[in-house]
Amino acid sequence: EIGLHSTPGSGSVFAFTVELKPAVAAVAEPSLASIDGLRGLPVLIIDDNSTARRIMREIVMRWGMVPSESSSGLGGLMMLEDAFQVGNPFRLVLLDERMPGMDGLEVIERIRANARLAGASIMMLTSDDQNSSAARCRLFGVNAYLIKPVKPSELLSAIRRVLGNGE
């Protein structure tokens, strides 16, 4: 049902009524078995968007992972190097493709060029569905290429596949 009441010079009021039914299936949380092996895993989230970082942080923390964050490619590279220096390297990097300054593809190039960092599994998260970017990612050994918005279940499946413990 849609309604409109308008008074010249005073404005208009729009109204609508929608009848909705409850969702049939709730979104299921992953089982303990599906997140086994992820607890305590250090993961680096590199994204210039603070909301995107917060969402990724909250998701991976629910699975028991230990996230660190950087708002830039250069900052992320420094964090990767620092973690290696203290003997606790990041095994997983969740990387945004489109960032100002140093984009995700350049970050990947630098990671792969540094033998100390090259062992990190990299998952590219992008808002663009660019075949050329996906091809370059494969060339640089990116372990997964996901299009945002990423559903938590898709992210979990990709993380398990990338780390070699499932799917």
Tab-separated table of C-alpha atoms in Angstrom:
chain	number	residue	atom	x	y	z
A	1	GLU	CA	0.000	0.000	0.000
A	2	ILE	CA	1.387	3.408	-0.968
A	3	GLY	CA	0.023	6.795	0.030
A	4	LEU	CA	0.738	10.451	-0.678
A	5	HIS	CA	-0.583	13.605	0.960
A	6	SER	CA	0.561	16.914	-0.457
A	7	THR	CA	-0.231	20.481	0.552
A	8	PRO	CA	0.999	23.202	-1.831
A	9	GLY	CA	3.591	25.386	-0.132
A	10	SER	CA	3.792	23.104	2.921
A	11	GLY	CA	5.264	19.883	1.568
A	12	SER	CA	4.384	16.294	0.987
A	13	VAL	CA	4.082	13.177	3.100
A	14	PHE	CA	4.749	9.794	1.557
A	15	ALA	CA	3.747	6.586	3.315
A	16	PHE	CA	3.878	2.906	2.521
A	17	THR	CA	2.995	-0.364	4.145
A	18	VAL	CA	4.797	-3.611	3.427
A	19	GLU	CA	3.847	-6.995	4.822
A	20	LEU	CA	6.929	-9.142	5.357
A	21	LYS	CA	7.197	-12.715	6.502
A	22	PRO	CA	9.967	-13.986	8.800
A	23	ALA	CA	13.021	-15.445	7.101
A	24	VAL	CA	12.754	-19.191	6.657
A	25	ALA	CA	16.366	-20.042	7.466
A	26	ALA	CA	18.721	-18.221	9.747
A	27	VAL	CA	22.327	-17.745	8.673
A	28	ALA	CA	24.205	-20.559	10.324
A	29	GLU	CA	27.409	-19.931	12.216
A	30	PRO	CA	30.267	-22.123	11.034
A	31	SER	CA	30.711	-25.357	12.941
A	32	LEU	CA	33.653	-25.779	15.286
A	33	ALA	CA	35.112	-28.303	12.859
A	34	SER	CA	35.015	-25.767	10.005
A	35	ILE	CA	37.081	-23.238	11.966
A	36	ASP	CA	39.405	-25.790	13.511
A	37	GLY	CA	42.969	-24.834	12.671
A	38	LEU	CA	42.185	-21.108	12.381
A	39	ARG	CA	42.216	-20.304	16.095
A	40	GLY	CA	45.179	-18.134	16.980
A	41	LEU	CA	46.167	-17.685	13.321
A	42	PRO	CA	47.675	-14.221	12.747
A	43	VAL	CA	46.014	-12.496	9.784
A	44	LEU	CA	46.843	-9.086	8.320
A	45	ILE	CA	44.003	-7.000	6.868
A	46	ILE	CA	45.175	-4.266	4.485
A	47	ASP	CA	42.400	-1.934	3.336
A	48	ASP	CA	42.158	1.850	3.161
A	49	ASN	CA	38.448	1.719	4.071
A	50	SER	CA	37.960	1.650	7.851
A	51	THR	CA	34.492	0.085	7.574
A	52	ALA	CA	35.790	-2.750	5.403
A	53	ARG	CA	38.634	-3.352	7.884
A	54	ARG	CA	36.212	-3.403	10.812
A	55	ILE	CA	33.918	-5.905	9.079
A	56	MET	CA	36.814	-8.226	8.182
A	57	ARG	CA	38.246	-7.897	11.710
A	58	GLU	CA	34.918	-8.839	13.327
A	59	ILE	CA	34.432	-11.816	11.011
A	60	VAL	CA	37.889	-13.329	11.515
A	61	MET	CA	37.793	-12.698	15.266
A	62	ARG	CA	34.567	-14.757	15.484
A	63	TRP	CA	36.608	-17.639	14.075
A	64	GLY	CA	39.336	-17.181	16.680
A	65	MET	CA	41.873	-15.636	14.318
A	66	VAL	CA	44.139	-12.814	15.513
A	67	PRO	CA	43.799	-9.844	13.142
A	68	SER	CA	46.117	-6.895	12.675
A	69	GLU	CA	45.223	-4.026	10.372
A	70	SER	CA	46.801	-1.483	8.095
A	71	SER	CA	45.098	1.323	6.196
A	72	SER	CA	47.755	1.417	3.462
A	73	GLY	CA	49.864	-0.853	1.322
A	74	LEU	CA	53.116	0.596	2.614
A	75	GLY	CA	51.975	0.262	6.225
A	76	GLY	CA	50.966	-3.335	5.550
A	77	LEU	CA	54.389	-4.141	4.103
A	78	MET	CA	56.042	-2.666	7.191
A	79	MET	CA	53.798	-4.772	9.444
A	80	LEU	CA	54.643	-7.919	7.455
A	81	GLU	CA	58.358	-7.177	7.824
A	82	ASP	CA	58.036	-6.426	11.555
A	83	ALA	CA	56.087	-9.649	12.188
A	84	PHE	CA	58.774	-11.624	10.371
A	85	GLN	CA	61.516	-9.924	12.417
A	86	VAL	CA	59.926	-10.948	15.728
A	87	GLY	CA	59.393	-14.523	14.559
A	88	ASN	CA	55.595	-14.400	14.241
A	89	PRO	CA	54.993	-13.931	10.501
A	90	PHE	CA	51.525	-13.503	9.074
A	91	ARG	CA	50.426	-16.660	7.293
A	92	LEU	CA	47.432	-14.907	5.721
A	93	VAL	CA	46.929	-11.468	4.189
A	94	LEU	CA	43.484	-10.126	3.285
A	95	LEU	CA	44.314	-7.373	0.807
A	96	ASP	CA	42.153	-4.725	-0.856
A	97	GLU	CA	42.966	-4.154	-4.505
A	98	ARG	CA	41.945	-0.507	-4.854
A	99	MET	CA	43.875	1.732	-2.472
A	100	PRO	CA	45.375	5.184	-2.966
A	101	GLY	CA	49.138	5.432	-3.219
A	102	MET	CA	50.202	1.791	-3.377
A	103	ASP	CA	47.424	-0.445	-4.671
A	104	GLY	CA	46.992	-4.103	-3.836
A	105	LEU	CA	48.760	-5.336	-6.975
A	106	GLU	CA	51.890	-3.355	-6.101
A	107	VAL	CA	51.757	-4.695	-2.533
A	108	ILE	CA	51.658	-8.237	-3.946
A	109	GLU	CA	54.617	-7.542	-6.225
A	110	ARG	CA	56.650	-6.308	-3.260
A	111	ILE	CA	55.646	-9.231	-1.045
A	112	ARG	CA	56.580	-11.773	-3.717
A	113	ALA	CA	59.886	-9.987	-4.403
A	114	ASN	CA	60.893	-10.302	-0.727
A	115	ALA	CA	61.941	-13.887	0.050
A	116	ARG	CA	61.191	-13.365	3.765
A	117	LEU	CA	57.574	-12.408	3.048
A	118	ALA	CA	56.881	-14.538	-0.013
A	119	GLY	CA	55.443	-17.419	2.021
A	120	ALA	CA	52.337	-15.503	3.100
A	121	SER	CA	49.054	-16.640	1.562
A	122	ILE	CA	47.372	-13.648	-0.078
A	123	MET	CA	43.671	-13.215	-0.678
A	124	MET	CA	42.739	-10.260	-2.879
A	125	LEU	CA	39.433	-8.594	-2.022
A	126	THR	CA	38.134	-6.225	-4.673
A	127	SER	CA	35.049	-4.249	-5.591
A	128	ASP	CA	35.845	-4.656	-9.282
A	129	ASP	CA	35.302	-7.749	-11.360
A	130	GLN	CA	38.268	-7.108	-13.637
A	131	ASN	CA	39.561	-10.070	-15.612
A	132	SER	CA	42.881	-8.273	-16.152
A	133	SER	CA	43.366	-7.848	-12.381
A	134	ALA	CA	42.462	-11.479	-11.730
A	135	ALA	CA	44.992	-12.571	-14.363
A	136	ARG	CA	47.728	-10.415	-12.804
A	137	CYS	CA	46.861	-11.803	-9.391
A	138	ARG	CA	47.287	-15.350	-10.682
A	139	LEU	CA	50.615	-14.322	-12.228
A	140	PHE	CA	51.810	-13.044	-8.824
A	141	GLY	CA	50.643	-16.170	-7.024
A	142	VAL	CA	47.604	-14.715	-5.275
A	143	ASN	CA	45.880	-17.602	-3.548
A	144	ALA	CA	42.294	-16.300	-3.876
A	145	TYR	CA	40.513	-13.441	-5.636
A	146	LEU	CA	37.161	-12.504	-4.070
A	147	ILE	CA	34.634	-9.881	-5.167
A	148	LYS	CA	33.211	-7.612	-2.431
A	149	PRO	CA	30.898	-7.793	-0.663
A	150	VAL	CA	32.150	-11.175	0.479
A	151	LYS	CA	29.801	-13.416	2.443
A	152	PRO	CA	31.403	-14.806	5.609
A	153	SER	CA	30.749	-18.374	4.411
A	154	GLU	CA	32.566	-17.661	1.122
A	155	LEU	CA	35.449	-16.056	2.992
A	156	LEU	CA	35.739	-19.008	5.366
A	157	SER	CA	35.662	-21.486	2.504
A	158	ALA	CA	38.364	-19.552	0.639
A	159	ILE	CA	40.553	-19.212	3.756
A	160	ARG	CA	40.333	-22.945	4.440
A	161	ARG	CA	41.167	-23.727	0.802
A	162	VAL	CA	44.074	-21.263	0.734
A	163	LEU	CA	45.558	-22.587	3.972
A	164	GLY	CA	45.096	-26.177	2.880
A	165	ASN	CA	42.690	-27.290	5.593
A	166	GLY	CA	39.443	-27.914	3.796
A	167	GLU	CA	37.336	-27.666	0.666
